Amino acid sequence: MTMSTFTSTNTRINDLRRVEESLAMIAPRWSVRILHTLDQDTPLRFTEVKQRLPQMQDPSLSQRLAALADHGLVDRTASGRRPVYYELTERGRDLAPVHDALAAWATACLEHTGPATEAEHAEDALRLVSPRHATTVLWALQQNGPMRSGELSREVTPGMSPMVMTSRLRQLGADGLVERVTDGHRSPYRLTPAAHALGPVYTALSAWAAGRPTTSTHHPVWAPTHTSQQRSSTPASREREQRQEQRSVAAAATATSSRTPAFSNVTSMPLRTAPGISAQRFAPAWRKVDLFSHSTRTLPTNQALVASGRSR
């Protein structure tokens, strides 16, 4: 895939920039859960929001509500001595398909060891695509195909130390989103099937950021038709990728389904305190304690992935 899939380079850059700005709005911890809470029953007073999110401290909740209000996603209504109420703005309600796509991707691509709300699934996904340069790297690999670290560094982080890109690729590899084409240390990087399945997420984010209806499934880079690239010649690898692509299609279908009200199960399950998730598709040959420094969530891992530690 080449840059010609966009009408111009500026269009491509602007689209990516809007998506990254949108991620910055909703990625901070608790943001999605607050938005889901307000989507369920609004308007709500501060104490009512707090009752629904008892794990949050008052200062953190105040700061998150203020930030979401600054982004135009939450409306804060105050009149004289009357209580202050919070509710979603129209812009905040329009995020529903984005949250659906995030939750669908996490459900299809992550293994879950305990009950979880859709907000938690969405936060799982956001934690992996929102770090600096992560989405830009994924877009470059989706658009251009396999690229070496130096090529990605020149395109994504020009003027910065190549070690910045090396560090980001190492983390994306640990998260199960990129992998080497071969075992060689100079081999180029490519997207994993789990990363290709992010198409519905980025499509919904792009549409929302541009103020377009988020029901469309077409995107010039992340269109679903681009996720079935031939990536391996061995029968076992082809079978594995076919299974993963089928889960990608399932995620896309879930992300575009209509649900009333949106996120209806957000209050039906307790917030998770279990050790989180690990790869569900294939039994790993490693011990989780050897690979991951956190105790909550990990991304798809199989024997072909290069895994390393991840700290929160």
Short mmCIF file of C-alpha atoms in Angstrom, two decimals:
data_model
loop_
_atom_site.label_atom_id
_atom_site.label_comp_id
_atom_site.label_asym_id
_atom_site.label_seq_id
_atom_site.Cartn_x
_atom_site.Cartn_y
_atom_site.Cartn_z
CA MET A 1 0.00 0.00 0.00
CA THR A 2 1.37 3.41 -0.85
CA MET A 3 0.68 7.00 0.02
CA SER A 4 -1.36 7.29 -3.16
CA THR A 5 -4.29 5.78 -1.25
CA PHE A 6 -4.82 9.26 0.11
CA THR A 7 -5.71 12.18 -2.12
CA SER A 8 -2.64 14.01 -0.84
CA THR A 9 0.14 13.77 1.71
CA ASN A 10 -1.44 16.62 3.69
CA THR A 11 -4.71 14.70 3.89
CA ARG A 12 -2.91 11.68 5.27
CA ILE A 13 -1.00 13.75 7.84
CA ASN A 14 -4.07 15.70 8.94
CA ASP A 15 -6.12 12.54 9.32
CA LEU A 16 -3.46 10.89 11.46
CA ARG A 17 -3.01 14.03 13.54
CA ARG A 18 -6.74 14.24 14.27
CA VAL A 19 -6.81 10.60 15.32
CA GLU A 20 -3.87 11.08 17.68
CA GLU A 21 -5.51 14.16 19.19
CA SER A 22 -8.71 12.18 19.71
CA LEU A 23 -6.79 9.41 21.44
CA ALA A 24 -5.19 11.96 23.74
CA MET A 25 -8.67 13.08 24.83
CA ILE A 26 -10.03 9.68 25.79
CA ALA A 27 -6.93 7.64 26.65
CA PRO A 28 -6.16 8.99 30.16
CA ARG A 29 -7.17 6.52 32.84
CA TRP A 30 -10.85 6.61 33.92
CA SER A 31 -11.92 8.83 31.01
CA VAL A 32 -13.80 6.07 29.20
CA ARG A 33 -15.43 4.83 32.39
CA ILE A 34 -16.63 8.32 33.22
CA LEU A 35 -18.06 8.75 29.72
CA HIS A 36 -19.79 5.38 29.96
CA THR A 37 -21.20 6.25 33.37
CA LEU A 38 -22.66 9.51 32.09
CA ASP A 39 -24.01 7.70 29.03
CA GLN A 40 -26.05 5.43 31.28
CA ASP A 41 -27.87 7.97 33.42
CA THR A 42 -27.58 11.72 33.01
CA PRO A 43 -27.49 14.35 34.25
CA LEU A 44 -25.59 13.28 37.38
CA ARG A 45 -24.24 15.20 40.34
CA PHE A 46 -20.61 14.78 41.31
CA THR A 47 -21.55 12.57 44.25
CA GLU A 48 -23.65 10.37 41.97
CA VAL A 49 -20.76 9.90 39.56
CA LYS A 50 -18.55 9.12 42.53
CA GLN A 51 -20.97 6.46 43.78
CA ARG A 52 -20.77 4.69 40.42
CA LEU A 53 -16.95 4.89 40.37
CA PRO A 54 -16.00 4.28 44.01
CA GLN A 55 -12.39 3.39 43.13
CA MET A 56 -11.70 6.97 42.07
CA GLN A 57 -10.45 9.55 44.54
CA ASP A 58 -12.31 12.87 44.58
CA PRO A 59 -9.39 14.94 43.19
CA SER A 60 -8.87 12.50 40.31
CA LEU A 61 -12.57 12.50 39.44
CA SER A 62 -12.70 16.31 39.54
CA GLN A 63 -9.67 16.58 37.27
CA ARG A 64 -11.00 14.05 34.78
CA LEU A 65 -14.43 15.69 34.62
CA ALA A 66 -12.81 19.08 34.11
CA ALA A 67 -10.58 17.74 31.33
CA LEU A 68 -13.48 16.05 29.56
CA ALA A 69 -15.46 19.27 29.83
CA ASP A 70 -12.54 21.21 28.33
CA HIS A 71 -12.51 18.77 25.41
CA GLY A 72 -16.21 19.38 24.82
CA LEU A 73 -17.24 15.85 25.73
CA VAL A 74 -18.96 16.61 29.05
CA ASP A 75 -21.25 19.49 29.90
CA ARG A 76 -21.05 21.00 33.40
CA THR A 77 -24.21 22.81 34.44
CA ALA A 78 -24.23 25.13 37.45
CA SER A 79 -26.84 27.70 38.41
CA GLY A 80 -26.49 29.78 41.55
CA ARG A 81 -26.62 27.63 44.65
CA ARG A 82 -28.16 24.70 42.86
CA PRO A 83 -26.07 21.50 42.60
CA VAL A 84 -23.68 21.09 39.70
CA TYR A 85 -24.71 18.46 37.17
CA TYR A 86 -22.66 16.62 34.55
CA GLU A 87 -23.88 15.08 31.32
CA LEU A 88 -22.53 14.12 27.93
CA THR A 89 -22.52 16.66 25.16
CA GLU A 90 -23.64 15.62 21.70
CA ARG A 91 -19.98 15.30 20.80
CA GLY A 92 -19.47 12.98 23.76
CA ARG A 93 -22.45 10.83 22.79
CA ASP A 94 -21.09 10.55 19.25
CA LEU A 95 -18.10 8.66 20.67
CA ALA A 96 -20.24 5.55 21.20
CA PRO A 97 -19.14 3.79 17.96
CA VAL A 98 -15.50 4.48 18.85
CA HIS A 99 -15.95 2.88 22.26
CA ASP A 100 -17.78 -0.04 20.65
CA ALA A 101 -14.92 -0.59 18.20
CA LEU A 102 -12.31 -0.45 20.97
CA ALA A 103 -14.23 -2.90 23.15
CA ALA A 104 -14.88 -5.23 20.20
CA TRP A 105 -11.20 -5.30 19.30
CA ALA A 106 -10.18 -6.07 22.88
CA THR A 107 -12.82 -8.80 23.11
CA ALA A 108 -11.66 -10.40 19.85
CA CYS A 109 -7.91 -10.03 20.37
CA LEU A 110 -7.37 -10.34 24.12
CA GLU A 111 -7.93 -13.13 26.58
CA HIS A 112 -9.87 -12.11 29.69
CA THR A 113 -9.56 -13.91 32.99
CA GLY A 114 -12.52 -12.34 34.73
CA PRO A 115 -15.69 -10.30 34.23
CA ALA A 116 -15.16 -6.86 32.77
CA THR A 117 -17.25 -3.97 31.55
CA GLU A 118 -17.05 -2.67 28.00
CA ALA A 119 -15.37 0.43 29.38
CA GLU A 120 -12.57 -1.71 30.75
CA HIS A 121 -12.18 -3.51 27.44
CA ALA A 122 -11.97 -0.14 25.69
CA GLU A 123 -9.34 1.04 28.16
CA ASP A 124 -7.33 -2.14 27.51
CA ALA A 125 -7.17 -1.23 23.83
CA LEU A 126 -6.43 2.44 24.43
CA ARG A 127 -3.47 1.60 26.66
CA LEU A 128 -1.75 -0.03 23.71
CA VAL A 129 -2.39 2.43 20.88
CA SER A 130 -2.17 5.75 22.74
CA PRO A 131 1.54 5.93 23.78
CA ARG A 132 3.60 8.45 21.85
CA HIS A 133 4.41 7.37 18.27
CA ALA A 134 2.55 4.06 18.67
CA THR A 135 -0.32 4.89 16.33
CA THR A 136 1.98 6.66 13.86
CA VAL A 137 4.15 3.54 13.61
CA LEU A 138 1.12 1.31 13.10
CA TRP A 139 -0.22 3.59 10.37
CA ALA A 140 3.14 3.66 8.59
CA LEU A 141 3.39 -0.13 8.57
CA GLN A 142 -0.23 -0.55 7.47
CA GLN A 143 0.26 1.91 4.64
CA ASN A 144 3.73 0.99 3.43
CA GLY A 145 4.13 -2.65 4.40
CA PRO A 146 7.22 -4.02 6.18
CA MET A 147 9.77 -1.36 7.12
CA ARG A 148 13.11 -1.41 8.90
CA SER A 149 13.69 0.48 12.11
CA GLY A 150 15.77 3.14 10.34
CA GLU A 151 13.08 3.71 7.72
CA LEU A 152 10.43 4.10 10.42
CA SER A 153 12.67 6.45 12.34
CA ARG A 154 13.14 8.71 9.31
CA GLU A 155 9.41 8.76 8.56
CA VAL A 156 7.90 8.85 12.04
CA THR A 157 10.52 10.56 14.23
CA PRO A 158 12.75 12.61 11.89
CA GLY A 159 15.45 14.52 13.72
CA MET A 160 15.18 12.36 16.82
CA SER A 161 17.57 9.68 18.02
CA PRO A 162 17.01 6.30 16.34
CA MET A 163 16.87 4.85 19.85
CA VAL A 164 13.44 6.46 20.25
CA MET A 165 12.09 4.28 17.45
CA THR A 166 13.95 1.23 18.72
CA SER A 167 12.30 1.63 22.10
CA ARG A 168 8.84 2.11 20.60
CA LEU A 169 9.18 -0.93 18.34
CA ARG A 170 10.37 -3.02 21.26
CA GLN A 171 7.27 -2.05 23.22
CA LEU A 172 4.92 -2.62 20.28
CA GLY A 173 6.51 -6.03 19.87
CA ALA A 174 5.93 -6.81 23.53
CA ASP A 175 2.32 -5.68 23.11
CA GLY A 176 1.83 -8.06 20.19
CA LEU A 177 1.23 -5.37 17.56
CA VAL A 178 4.42 -5.60 15.48
CA GLU A 179 6.83 -8.42 14.67
CA ARG A 180 9.91 -9.10 12.60
CA VAL A 181 9.39 -10.54 9.13
CA THR A 182 12.18 -13.06 9.86
CA ASP A 183 14.30 -13.93 12.87
CA GLY A 184 17.21 -11.77 11.73
CA HIS A 185 18.01 -8.72 13.83
CA ARG A 186 18.08 -6.57 10.70
CA SER A 187 14.77 -7.91 9.45
CA PRO A 188 12.04 -5.32 8.77
CA TYR A 189 8.99 -4.99 10.99
CA ARG A 190 5.40 -5.69 10.00
CA LEU A 191 2.00 -5.59 11.67
CA THR A 192 0.65 -8.66 13.43
CA PRO A 193 -2.88 -9.85 12.60
CA ALA A 194 -4.04 -8.25 15.86
CA ALA A 195 -2.72 -4.89 14.66
CA HIS A 196 -4.38 -5.30 11.24
CA ALA A 197 -7.64 -5.89 13.11
CA LEU A 198 -7.44 -2.34 14.51
CA GLY A 199 -8.98 -1.12 11.24
CA PRO A 200 -12.49 -0.58 12.66
CA VAL A 201 -11.03 1.31 15.63
CA TYR A 202 -9.03 3.75 13.53
CA THR A 203 -11.84 4.08 10.99
CA ALA A 204 -14.28 5.09 13.74
CA LEU A 205 -11.76 7.46 15.33
CA SER A 206 -10.99 9.09 11.98
CA ALA A 207 -14.66 9.66 11.21
CA TRP A 208 -15.42 11.02 14.69
CA ALA A 209 -12.41 13.35 14.64
CA ALA A 210 -13.46 14.74 11.26
CA GLY A 211 -17.08 15.18 12.33
CA ARG A 212 -18.36 12.52 9.92
CA PRO A 213 -20.82 9.72 10.73
CA THR A 214 -18.92 6.93 12.45
CA THR A 215 -20.97 4.12 10.90
CA SER A 216 -18.82 3.94 7.77
CA THR A 217 -16.39 1.03 7.57
CA HIS A 218 -14.18 2.50 4.83
CA HIS A 219 -10.86 4.20 5.42
CA PRO A 220 -8.13 4.82 2.81
CA VAL A 221 -5.51 3.10 4.98
CA TRP A 222 -7.49 0.93 7.39
CA ALA A 223 -10.27 -0.32 5.12
CA PRO A 224 -11.19 -3.94 6.00
CA THR A 225 -10.13 -5.12 2.54
CA HIS A 226 -6.56 -4.25 3.43
CA THR A 227 -6.35 -6.67 6.34
CA SER A 228 -6.05 -9.86 4.33
CA GLN A 229 -2.52 -9.34 2.98
CA GLN A 230 -0.47 -12.47 2.35
CA ARG A 231 2.07 -12.58 5.15
CA SER A 232 3.44 -16.11 5.44
CA SER A 233 4.18 -19.12 3.27
CA THR A 234 3.93 -21.95 5.79
CA PRO A 235 0.61 -23.83 6.15
CA ALA A 236 0.62 -23.48 9.94
CA SER A 237 1.16 -19.72 9.72
CA ARG A 238 -1.53 -19.31 7.08
CA GLU A 239 -4.00 -21.25 9.22
CA ARG A 240 -3.13 -19.17 12.26
CA GLU A 241 -3.52 -15.89 10.37
CA GLN A 242 -6.83 -17.03 8.89
CA ARG A 243 -8.21 -17.66 12.37
CA GLN A 244 -7.00 -14.27 13.54
CA GLU A 245 -8.47 -12.50 10.52
CA GLN A 246 -11.82 -14.18 11.22
CA ARG A 247 -11.72 -12.63 14.68
CA SER A 248 -10.92 -9.31 13.01
CA VAL A 249 -14.10 -9.59 10.94
CA ALA A 250 -16.06 -10.44 14.09
CA ALA A 251 -14.65 -7.39 15.80
CA ALA A 252 -15.65 -5.17 12.88
CA ALA A 253 -19.17 -6.56 12.92
CA THR A 254 -19.54 -5.94 16.63
CA ALA A 255 -18.13 -2.46 16.35
CA THR A 256 -20.70 -1.39 13.78
CA SER A 257 -23.71 -3.02 15.43
CA SER A 258 -26.49 -0.86 16.85
CA ARG A 259 -27.18 -1.10 20.57
CA THR A 260 -29.72 0.77 22.67
CA PRO A 261 -28.70 2.13 25.02
CA ALA A 262 -25.03 2.15 24.18
CA PHE A 263 -22.73 0.31 26.60
CA SER A 264 -25.72 -1.17 28.39
CA ASN A 265 -23.66 -3.51 30.54
CA VAL A 266 -21.33 -0.93 32.03
CA THR A 267 -22.86 -1.22 35.47
CA SER A 268 -23.67 -4.93 35.36
CA MET A 269 -20.21 -6.16 36.34
CA PRO A 270 -17.76 -5.17 39.07
CA LEU A 271 -14.54 -3.43 38.14
CA ARG A 272 -11.74 -5.89 37.61
CA THR A 273 -9.23 -6.73 40.29
CA ALA A 274 -8.13 -10.06 38.76
CA PRO A 275 -4.65 -10.45 37.20
CA GLY A 276 -5.97 -9.56 33.74
CA ILE A 277 -5.47 -11.11 30.34
CA SER A 278 -3.00 -13.05 28.23
CA ALA A 279 -3.06 -14.51 24.74
CA GLN A 280 -6.18 -16.57 24.12
CA ARG A 281 -5.54 -17.97 20.66
CA PHE A 282 -2.62 -20.26 21.35
CA ALA A 283 -1.16 -21.80 24.48
CA PRO A 284 2.07 -19.87 25.19
CA ALA A 285 5.35 -21.69 25.67
CA TRP A 286 6.50 -19.09 28.21
CA ARG A 287 5.53 -18.37 31.78
CA LYS A 288 3.69 -15.07 32.22
CA VAL A 289 5.79 -14.16 35.26
CA ASP A 290 8.92 -14.31 33.11
CA LEU A 291 7.62 -11.83 30.54
CA PHE A 292 5.44 -9.23 32.11
CA SER A 293 6.16 -6.90 35.00
CA HIS A 294 2.54 -5.89 35.51
CA SER A 295 -0.31 -8.00 36.82
CA THR A 296 -3.29 -6.72 34.91
CA ARG A 297 -3.28 -6.98 31.13
CA THR A 298 -1.20 -8.23 28.19
CA LEU A 299 -1.77 -8.33 24.46
CA PRO A 300 -1.87 -11.29 22.05
CA THR A 301 1.28 -13.36 22.18
CA ASN A 302 2.31 -16.49 20.34
CA GLN A 303 5.54 -18.25 19.64
CA ALA A 304 6.22 -16.04 16.61
CA LEU A 305 6.10 -12.84 18.63
CA VAL A 306 9.07 -11.33 20.40
CA ALA A 307 7.86 -10.63 23.93
CA SER A 308 9.44 -8.46 26.58
CA GLY A 309 8.41 -6.77 29.82
CA ARG A 310 5.86 -3.98 30.12
CA SER A 311 5.41 -1.76 33.10
CA ARG A 312 2.43 0.40 33.92
#
